[in-house]
Amino acid sequence: MTARSVSITFAGSGGAGVMTAGNMLLDAAGRAGWYAYMTRSSGAQIRGGEAAAMMRLSTSPVQSHDDRFDVLVAIDWQNVGRFSAEIPMTSDGLVLGDPDGGEFPEQIGAKGARRADIPFKKMAKEIEGGRPNMIALGAVAGLVGLPEDAVLGVVRDSLAKKGEAARTASEASVRAGMAFAAGLPACPRLAAAEGQSERLWSITGNEAAGLGAVRGGIRFVAAYPITPGTEVLEWLAPNLAKLGGVLVQAEDELASINQIIGASYAGVPSLTATSGPGLALMTESLGLAVASETPITVVNVMRGGPSTGIPVKSEQSDLNIALYGLHGDAPHLVVAPNSLADCAFSTQWAVHLADSLQTAAIVLSDQSLGQSRATIAPPADPGFRAIRLMPEGEAAERYRRYTNTASGVSPMAVPGMKGYQYTADGLEHNEYGTPSSAAADHSAQLDKRLRKLAVHDYGQHWADIEGDGDIAVLTWGSTTGPVREALERFRASGGRARLVSIRLISPVRPEQLAAALEGVARVLVVEQSHGAQFHRYLRAHYDLPGSVRAFHRPGPLPIRPNEIFRQLADWS
Amino acid sequence: MTARSVSITFAGSGGAGVMTAGNMLLDAAGRAGWYAYMTRSSGAQIRGGEAAAMMRLSTSPVQSHDDRFDVLVAIDWQNVGRFSAEIPMTSDGLVLGDPDGGEFPEQIGAKGARRADIPFKKMAKEIEGGRPNMIALGAVAGLVGLPEDAVLGVVRDSLAKKGEAARTASEASVRAGMAFAAGLPACPRLAAAEGQSERLWSITGNEAAGLGAVRGGIRFVAAYPITPGTEVLEWLAPNLAKLGGVLVQAEDELASINQIIGASYAGVPSLTATSGPGLALMTESLGLAVASETPITVVNVMRGGPSTGIPVKSEQSDLNIALYGLHGDAPHLVVAPNSLADCAFSTQWAVHLADSLQTAAIVLSDQSLGQSRATIAPPADPGFRAIRLMPEGEAAERYRRYTNTASGVSPMAVPGMKGYQYTADGLEHNEYGTPSSAAADHSAQLDKRLRKLAVHDYGQHWADIEGDGDIAVLTWGSTTGPVREALERFRASGGRARLVSIRLISPVRPEQLAAALEGVARVLVVEQSHGAQFHRYLRAHYDLPGSVRAFHRPGPLPIRPNEIFRQLADWS
Amino acid sequence: MEATSTCPSYSARDYKSEVKPVWCPGCGDYSVLGSITKALAELSIPPESVALVSGIGCSSRLPAYTNVFGFHGVHGRALPIATGIKVSRPELTVIASGGDGDGFSIGGNHFMHACRRNVDMTYIVMDNEVYGMTKGQASPTTAPDWEKSKLTPQGTGINPFHPLVIALAAGANFIARGFSGDQNGTAQLITEAIRHPGFSFVQLLSPCVTFRPEQRDWKDMVHPAAVDPTDDPARAARRLMTDDGFNVGVLYRGSRKPFQPERQASVDSVADLEKEFVL
Amino acid sequence: MEATSTCPSYSARDYKSEVKPVWCPGCGDYSVLGSITKALAELSIPPESVALVSGIGCSSRLPAYTNVFGFHGVHGRALPIATGIKVSRPELTVIASGGDGDGFSIGGNHFMHACRRNVDMTYIVMDNEVYGMTKGQASPTTAPDWEKSKLTPQGTGINPFHPLVIALAAGANFIARGFSGDQNGTAQLITEAIRHPGFSFVQLLSPCVTFRPEQRDWKDMVHPAAVDPTDDPARAARRLMTDDGFNVGVLYRGSRKPFQPERQASVDSVADLEKEFVL
Ligand SMILES: Cc1ncc(C[n+]2csc(CCOP(=O)(O)OP(=O)(O)O)c2C)c(N)n1
Ligand SMILES: Cc1ncc(C[n+]2csc(CCOP(=O)(O)OP(=O)(O)O)c2C)c(N)n1
Ligand code: SF4
Ligand code: SF4
Ligand SMILES: [Mg+2]
Ligand SMILES: [Mg+2]
């Protein structure tokens, strides 16, 4: 039984080394030329509680989970039951555990999957310094058919600094696990890796966002930590320094957003990253960036809401605040990566757009993109840079910072440019920037700020469009992965359908979407929010053709391909 | 020439006493049984610059401006030109000014109105302690036919404390103005006042909101000043004290919103008032009120946006942030007063709903409602009170603060209730309030928080519906006044049309609106925002029948009845 | 300060809930929970008369572990919530608690203004010189050369925040420092803080064993304050500005009148207020 | 601190714009504008090398009246904007300015943390003990018994905020007080503040003639500081905590190193960074 994709969960109590095993499996798969994807889950405890590494290995690129897991391997059973809802399995599945690993959780038993024992503890005792998690790694590698070389290579590299003894013990543990696997009930083995010319990358979505930021030219970052946005900042801290840039830890989000407004005003492309509660604190100053036309980028990594909500889980429920959370009429950019790897592209593009259009850009990532890790083909630099239109030559007359150009974009001077001094203002102003409450100035500046976003040529990047047929699935962000997979199955089952995943959420692109949906009779809208925020947004701004259905539900559980497939299959 | 409504502007430089004249005219009209409405405008200077009092006197209730002014009286011409755009006039209009009052502004001349001189300075010199603004008051009173008694009565009462001499001088000035008016070109005189049994009130929208708050039971207010919301707070400060309540001035809006959350948690109905920038700072904690189910009311008096925008002018552009500005799925109440007097009703109702439904309510008023003054028939107390569902009897088992009732409303204990201790939480939680990231708890609590708003019976108050016919004008808030007036004219010209002014903006009432629009073939949506926020909101949540047109434009100029009338008349 | 004479007596356990803390084994906050419940028992305040408010952070999880009325608000805003409670219900005993990040970074403004406003409540900060909850970033009290945070791998390079000095400069009415490892001593400080009228601030050194394991050594570094608490702010300032940060005990006792808006004895009806509008 | 030797020389007028101030006649802020432009002329800093940032309030309107690069931000956030500018463009001369409400009420947290962070910039607060722009409410520096605000008709009942004491406690590197009525003296203070490395704080008593007409009397109340500025924080604390609020001059000069993240001399390419991802 070979498969093109196999899904495995490692689980166990705090200290069992679940994440290490998962990370090594991912790296080993990547080195063997397979694609791998991993999310993590942990208990309520701050640190050191039970944990689960949910993995998917595949012969083709993969950045989201399957419907169910083929293998669950528990290093012990301590509290592993709490992950049950996150580990769907069928009777085909295989549950592996240590008979000495504590009481077997009912909820896991209820799945009706096949069971087999691995005596991790006992086996580990038999090896000097033997480690149960490495035995588990070996067992899984053996089950799915990962080459021993790849696994041992990763083990050796990871433990390089831990010394000879640790390395030998781990190697022996992995080998023991692999040997043991031979006697285990069969589970799907991965088909041979498709030849990869390049070496794959192992990266998280948050790291990818950081990479996109520096590729785009970000050289100043202000930071206030918040789960799950922190790692964007943590990746940037040392890397910005290497590029001659700077990261400042701020006292709060009010400070961080205003620091980046200041740095950008001074001419340095600037960014911060946050999550819902932090974004909420930033909206007043996002409006300042819009009104003063100061480019900034805010990466918002969404988590479960409202309020403090569910910080460690994913949801697409900050769409409303990202689109509409600013007071007054404050048009700005909202860009949403629709895969882990796309966090790099979308962030870079947003940085480029923010500077090109002199406004605020919000990048709407989410926990499931940001905190997941995958092996991916190295993403080429698409070349987008933060480049501003600046005034040229000597200032002849008094500088009109907010001159009402046809494009809506006005040349922006930065401190140091002699003769171009002006005062940026969040008060409504005339072309010079002088405060004005005149109706003519207000409407001219409102028009200009709207126009510059509307008339810009965003090329093909506003959405990812795939397939054809008179059914379309409209989605955005992280649900794109499962939608894509559902559509593959739908097509395999004889259906025809399109995928439209909108990357440029704001400004809206009604003509482009109409073209993308031409000939469509049914539209299925898919999103992960309780309030159907995306669907409401579509209704507000677009005319969707034919009959429209909305499939939406909140987190914390990811939306699975079969949920979407069923929507399509049942729609008759 | 008698009219049912006459519009007058007093204008002049700082210190000319323009506002005093306007206020006295308003009071005098009210005492004479007429209705009066007044807005004010001033120059860019912080204090003491040029000012204009825009008045409308009418035989029937009036709380918005007409298309044009019948009379402009300038005590001097210093900078009065800057108000030109705010004082539409036709050739029928009458411009009165002092030939010694400085250069006559071109923009005013361009209106082509009739002109006449009043030598204010000279006349004032002839009276011992004579005052130009009182002469202007007298002249206008004479022109429009206000009884001398009423004017002199107001003068006497207002100057009671200023001593005999001041009073006599002012009286003489008023009389001189009235005498002079006899020789002025005719202008529309007000028809006789319709018999008023009750004495009218003179009140601003912000005062009315304050009154609604205390009527509803508000006894704790936290305050951070901001134009144009400050006067709600300033009215409440001494009045709350008289009722045994408390107002605390907070260090910022983050503090004010959290102070009211605390006081409300402690059992005292609580409120704050702000404007756009302050509301933006409050959205994170509004989400806390929603998630922790702590009732609070925030009165947001809208001004021109985005960012600091145009603080002293009106706009309906905070609709988006009020509706969608909270991160996560955070259903809450948004209630919009649609007239100056309705600020009392709507605020009181919002306070009642917030406590009844244990959530956050935003009252969306605006500068044109809040800072205007009108004489109105005393509004009866509609009886809405902040009353909470509380647990009864002794706590038998562990208290479930967030118990999942059918109505979605759970009995809420307050500190002091023995056995009912619980911890309110903004983290997602189970019925006890204990943090939980389980999918079942998340979805149960999200459902409950949505359901309690959805199933509540809001009676007829969700909208004001008037008239019939197959045309409907859909609007909200302060634009309701001019829409109503446009519809009267439309009907007078033989048209038939309905007015639907939505007071309950959130939650949405799709069935009720569908019923209100039954048989409608054309819908005109009217609002004062650049981004057509109300129209987008309607599209998102309602199915509007027939063909739909949106008439929207930003502030600072108020939308006039004729703009709307033209939309209706031109729609063929 | 509640009347203690007529109250039934309570044990520390009466103030604890059934909810299991999410804290790491060995976290200093367990002991702080113990100290707070002991102090409340010592004062015999009925659990239903206590409101305990926090922000967000490991330490801010504390209220749910008690059996009093709790409020776990948003990050940095515990003090305004506590202020709203106390001003509107002066008869309650109000305590705010949380971490150094919550209180001194995002919540710094409320901290200053709460000291200044001097509402009669107690503010307990579990200071571990780190953001525990978000996995180990520098907080305002972190030493400038601590290089273990990924966000500031070279250290912050910034002078640490001196909470006690700021509290004094801003006008707090009672200032104490304690160490979580000394549960009884800390309970005593909290008891005194609650008893003292006005805004009482208690800084508790409470180790984060996960991200700052070296803080286990604090137990050997703390020492009782050498002198008695002063009520002279200027003298207290000099002392606090030069202390080593491990001086434990009550360090300042002021005598400012607490802020509590007076309520009128005779209360008007709303109808009375309406008279002002009548023309 | 900009190099002054090679620069052309400027007059105060070169730093003024054509925009007419919205201030009331007699407002103290006119004179502050004069002092700032004089200080810049004295230092001969090219106008295009200066960034002047403010929040919202009457006083915060100041940048537009100058001819330097200005930023009129939102209420309370001048300091973070100034921080972003200075840290990313260290060669600029950065000044933040605004009112007592902007800086000490809504902006209080940034004030403390800016003192602590000690970025090389100057913060000028025009203190009139009132919110001028919103028509006369009490600010943090307002006396507790000022009853002229409609919002607090009984007075605030709260101890006023002591900006200089807080600045010192938080770690400002230079602290001075001036009076707007003395334009030249104030210009001198601002000059010194700009020259001094690190975070310099200058409190300027600047009367609001409209809402606090009694502040016209300040001219008779101010007096030069009796002693020379100290560099000992503890001594400075004692002095500032006991001063009468009208002591004018440089009151504290610290010698802490300004915060300026070091930039690596040899800069990597983005492609270099990507290596860490390669399996
Ligand atoms: C507005 C907002 N910003 C950021 C966060 C993320 N956050 C949660 S706790 C915390 C810091 C907690 O540090 P501290 O108060 O010292 O508590 P500890 O965990 O150390 O006890 C942060 C930054 C948040 N929840 N909300
Ligand atoms: C977020 C926000 N809250 C409130 C306001 C309203 N506001 C504008 S200026 C101001 C106070 C100004 O006082 P201060 O800083 O002392 O300046 P002054 O006018 O006295 O010079 C306030 C409260 C605002 N613009 N933004
Ligand atoms: S991370 Fe640190 S502060 Fe948080 S629970 Fe663990 S030990 Fe305590
Ligand atoms: S209100 Fe006061 S602070 Fe504002 S401009 Fe007038 S005098 Fe100056
Ligand atoms: Mg901490
Ligand atoms: Mg002020």
Short mmCIF file of N, CA, C and O in Angstrom, two decimals, chain A residues 7-65:
data_model
loop_
_atom_site.label_atom_id
_atom_site.label_comp_id
_atom_site.label_asym_id
_atom_site.label_seq_id
_atom_site.Cartn_x
_atom_site.Cartn_y
_atom_site.Cartn_z
N SER A 7 -0.20 10.86 6.96
CA SER A 7 -0.31 11.79 8.09
C SER A 7 -0.05 11.08 9.40
O SER A 7 -0.59 9.99 9.66
N ILE A 8 0.76 11.70 10.21
CA ILE A 8 1.21 11.09 11.46
C ILE A 8 1.13 12.11 12.60
O ILE A 8 1.49 13.27 12.41
N THR A 9 0.69 11.69 13.74
CA THR A 9 0.79 12.53 14.93
C THR A 9 1.71 11.88 15.96
O THR A 9 1.54 10.69 16.28
N PHE A 10 2.66 12.63 16.43
CA PHE A 10 3.41 12.25 17.63
C PHE A 10 2.78 12.95 18.81
O PHE A 10 2.54 14.16 18.74
N ALA A 11 2.54 12.21 19.89
CA ALA A 11 1.99 12.87 21.07
C ALA A 11 2.66 12.33 22.32
O ALA A 11 3.26 11.25 22.31
N GLY A 12 2.54 13.08 23.39
CA GLY A 12 3.12 12.62 24.65
C GLY A 12 3.11 13.73 25.67
O GLY A 12 2.79 14.88 25.36
N SER A 13 3.49 13.39 26.88
CA SER A 13 3.46 14.37 27.96
C SER A 13 4.66 15.30 27.85
O SER A 13 5.54 15.11 27.01
N GLY A 14 4.66 16.31 28.70
CA GLY A 14 5.74 17.29 28.70
C GLY A 14 7.08 16.59 28.89
O GLY A 14 7.22 15.68 29.70
N GLY A 15 8.06 17.00 28.13
CA GLY A 15 9.39 16.43 28.28
C GLY A 15 9.59 15.15 27.50
O GLY A 15 10.70 14.61 27.44
N ALA A 16 8.54 14.63 26.84
CA ALA A 16 8.68 13.37 26.12
C ALA A 16 9.42 13.54 24.79
O ALA A 16 9.78 12.57 24.14
N GLY A 17 9.60 14.79 24.39
CA GLY A 17 10.39 15.01 23.18
C GLY A 17 9.61 14.87 21.89
O GLY A 17 10.17 14.58 20.83
N VAL A 18 8.33 15.15 21.99
CA VAL A 18 7.44 15.00 20.85
C VAL A 18 7.83 15.93 19.70
O VAL A 18 7.88 15.55 18.53
N MET A 19 8.11 17.19 20.05
CA MET A 19 8.41 18.17 19.02
C MET A 19 9.74 17.86 18.33
O MET A 19 9.88 18.04 17.12
N THR A 20 10.68 17.40 19.11
CA THR A 20 11.97 17.03 18.53
C THR A 20 11.78 15.92 17.51
O THR A 20 12.31 15.98 16.39
N ALA A 21 11.01 14.93 17.87
CA ALA A 21 10.76 13.83 16.94
C ALA A 21 10.09 14.36 15.68
O ALA A 21 10.47 14.02 14.55
N GLY A 22 9.10 15.23 15.86
CA GLY A 22 8.39 15.77 14.72
C GLY A 22 9.31 16.57 13.81
O GLY A 22 9.32 16.39 12.58
N ASN A 23 10.08 17.45 14.42
CA ASN A 23 11.00 18.27 13.62
C ASN A 23 11.99 17.41 12.85
O ASN A 23 12.31 17.69 11.70
N MET A 24 12.48 16.37 13.50
CA MET A 24 13.45 15.51 12.82
C MET A 24 12.80 14.74 11.67
O MET A 24 13.40 14.58 10.61
N LEU A 25 11.58 14.30 11.89
CA LEU A 25 10.90 13.59 10.82
C LEU A 25 10.71 14.51 9.62
O LEU A 25 10.91 14.13 8.46
N LEU A 26 10.33 15.76 9.94
CA LEU A 26 10.12 16.73 8.87
C LEU A 26 11.42 16.96 8.09
O LEU A 26 11.45 16.92 6.85
N ASP A 27 12.48 17.19 8.82
CA ASP A 27 13.77 17.45 8.15
C ASP A 27 14.21 16.23 7.33
O ASP A 27 14.69 16.37 6.20
N ALA A 28 14.04 15.06 7.91
CA ALA A 28 14.47 13.85 7.22
C ALA A 28 13.66 13.66 5.94
O ALA A 28 14.22 13.34 4.88
N ALA A 29 12.35 13.91 6.04
CA ALA A 29 11.52 13.78 4.85
C ALA A 29 11.99 14.76 3.79
O ALA A 29 12.14 14.42 2.61
N GLY A 30 12.27 15.98 4.23
CA GLY A 30 12.74 16.99 3.29
C GLY A 30 14.04 16.58 2.63
O GLY A 30 14.22 16.75 1.42
N ARG A 31 14.94 16.03 3.40
CA ARG A 31 16.22 15.63 2.83
C ARG A 31 16.05 14.47 1.86
O ARG A 31 16.84 14.33 0.92
N ALA A 32 15.03 13.66 2.10
CA ALA A 32 14.78 12.53 1.20
C ALA A 32 13.99 12.98 -0.02
O ALA A 32 13.63 12.16 -0.85
N GLY A 33 13.74 14.27 -0.10
CA GLY A 33 13.07 14.79 -1.29
C GLY A 33 11.56 14.81 -1.19
O GLY A 33 10.86 15.12 -2.14
N TRP A 34 11.05 14.45 -0.02
CA TRP A 34 9.61 14.54 0.18
C TRP A 34 9.25 15.90 0.74
O TRP A 34 10.07 16.60 1.33
N TYR A 35 8.00 16.21 0.58
CA TYR A 35 7.48 17.42 1.21
C TYR A 35 6.85 17.04 2.54
O TYR A 35 6.30 15.94 2.68
N ALA A 36 6.97 17.94 3.48
CA ALA A 36 6.42 17.65 4.80
C ALA A 36 5.82 18.91 5.38
O ALA A 36 6.23 20.03 5.04
N TYR A 37 4.87 18.70 6.25
CA TYR A 37 4.14 19.82 6.85
C TYR A 37 3.85 19.43 8.29
O TYR A 37 3.53 18.27 8.56
N MET A 38 3.99 20.35 9.19
CA MET A 38 3.82 20.02 10.61
C MET A 38 3.19 21.17 11.38
O MET A 38 3.61 22.32 11.26
N THR A 39 2.18 20.84 12.16
CA THR A 39 1.64 21.82 13.11
C THR A 39 1.81 21.25 14.50
O THR A 39 2.04 20.05 14.67
N ARG A 40 1.70 22.12 15.47
CA ARG A 40 1.92 21.66 16.83
C ARG A 40 0.77 22.09 17.71
O ARG A 40 0.13 23.11 17.49
N SER A 41 0.57 21.32 18.73
CA SER A 41 -0.50 21.63 19.66
C SER A 41 0.02 21.31 21.05
O SER A 41 0.82 20.39 21.21
N SER A 42 -0.41 22.10 22.02
CA SER A 42 0.03 21.75 23.37
C SER A 42 -1.06 22.04 24.37
O SER A 42 -2.06 22.68 24.05
N GLY A 43 -0.87 21.54 25.56
CA GLY A 43 -1.89 21.64 26.60
C GLY A 43 -2.02 23.05 27.12
O GLY A 43 -1.41 23.99 26.60
N ALA A 44 -2.84 23.22 28.16
CA ALA A 44 -3.09 24.55 28.70
C ALA A 44 -1.88 25.10 29.43
O ALA A 44 -1.72 26.30 29.57
N GLN A 45 -1.00 24.22 29.91
CA GLN A 45 0.14 24.71 30.68
C GLN A 45 1.01 25.63 29.85
O GLN A 45 1.14 25.49 28.65
N ILE A 46 1.63 26.58 30.56
CA ILE A 46 2.47 27.56 29.89
C ILE A 46 3.60 26.85 29.18
O ILE A 46 3.92 27.13 28.03
N ARG A 47 4.22 25.93 29.86
CA ARG A 47 5.38 25.26 29.30
C ARG A 47 5.43 23.84 29.83
O ARG A 47 5.05 23.58 30.97
N GLY A 48 5.90 22.95 28.99
CA GLY A 48 6.21 21.62 29.48
C GLY A 48 5.02 20.72 29.68
O GLY A 48 5.15 19.64 30.26
N GLY A 49 3.86 21.09 29.21
CA GLY A 49 2.71 20.20 29.30
C GLY A 49 2.72 19.22 28.14
O GLY A 49 3.66 19.16 27.35
N GLU A 50 1.66 18.45 28.03
CA GLU A 50 1.53 17.49 26.94
C GLU A 50 1.58 18.21 25.60
O GLU A 50 1.22 19.38 25.50
N ALA A 51 2.05 17.50 24.59
CA ALA A 51 2.21 18.14 23.29
C ALA A 51 1.92 17.14 22.19
O ALA A 51 1.96 15.93 22.39
N ALA A 52 1.58 17.70 21.02
CA ALA A 52 1.37 16.85 19.85
C ALA A 52 1.98 17.53 18.64
O ALA A 52 1.86 18.74 18.46
N ALA A 53 2.68 16.73 17.82
CA ALA A 53 3.21 17.22 16.55
C ALA A 53 2.41 16.51 15.47
O ALA A 53 2.46 15.29 15.35
N MET A 54 1.65 17.31 14.71
CA MET A 54 0.82 16.73 13.67
C MET A 54 1.53 16.91 12.32
O MET A 54 1.76 18.03 11.90
N MET A 55 1.81 15.78 11.68
CA MET A 55 2.68 15.81 10.51
C MET A 55 1.95 15.27 9.30
O MET A 55 1.11 14.38 9.40
N ARG A 56 2.35 15.80 8.17
CA ARG A 56 1.89 15.21 6.92
C ARG A 56 3.09 15.16 5.98
O ARG A 56 3.77 16.16 5.77
N LEU A 57 3.35 13.97 5.44
CA LEU A 57 4.45 13.81 4.48
C LEU A 57 3.81 13.53 3.13
O LEU A 57 2.79 12.84 3.05
N SER A 58 4.43 14.05 2.10
CA SER A 58 3.79 13.91 0.79
C SER A 58 4.82 13.91 -0.32
O SER A 58 5.92 14.45 -0.17
N THR A 59 4.46 13.30 -1.42
CA THR A 59 5.38 13.29 -2.56
C THR A 59 5.28 14.59 -3.34
O THR A 59 6.16 14.89 -4.14
N SER A 60 4.24 15.36 -3.12
CA SER A 60 4.13 16.65 -3.80
C SER A 60 3.96 17.74 -2.73
O SER A 60 3.67 17.45 -1.58
N PRO A 61 4.14 19.00 -3.14
CA PRO A 61 4.10 20.07 -2.14
C PRO A 61 2.85 20.01 -1.29
O PRO A 61 1.74 19.81 -1.80
N VAL A 62 3.00 20.18 -0.01
CA VAL A 62 1.87 20.10 0.90
C VAL A 62 2.04 21.14 2.00
O VAL A 62 3.12 21.27 2.58
N GLN A 63 0.99 21.91 2.24
CA GLN A 63 1.05 22.93 3.28
C GLN A 63 -0.25 23.02 4.06
O GLN A 63 -0.60 24.07 4.60
N SER A 64 -0.97 21.88 4.07
CA SER A 64 -2.14 21.84 4.94
C SER A 64 -2.42 20.38 5.27
O SER A 64 -1.85 19.47 4.68
N HIS A 65 -3.32 20.20 6.23
CA HIS A 65 -3.57 18.84 6.71
C HIS A 65 -4.60 18.11 5.86
O HIS A 65 -5.43 18.71 5.19
#
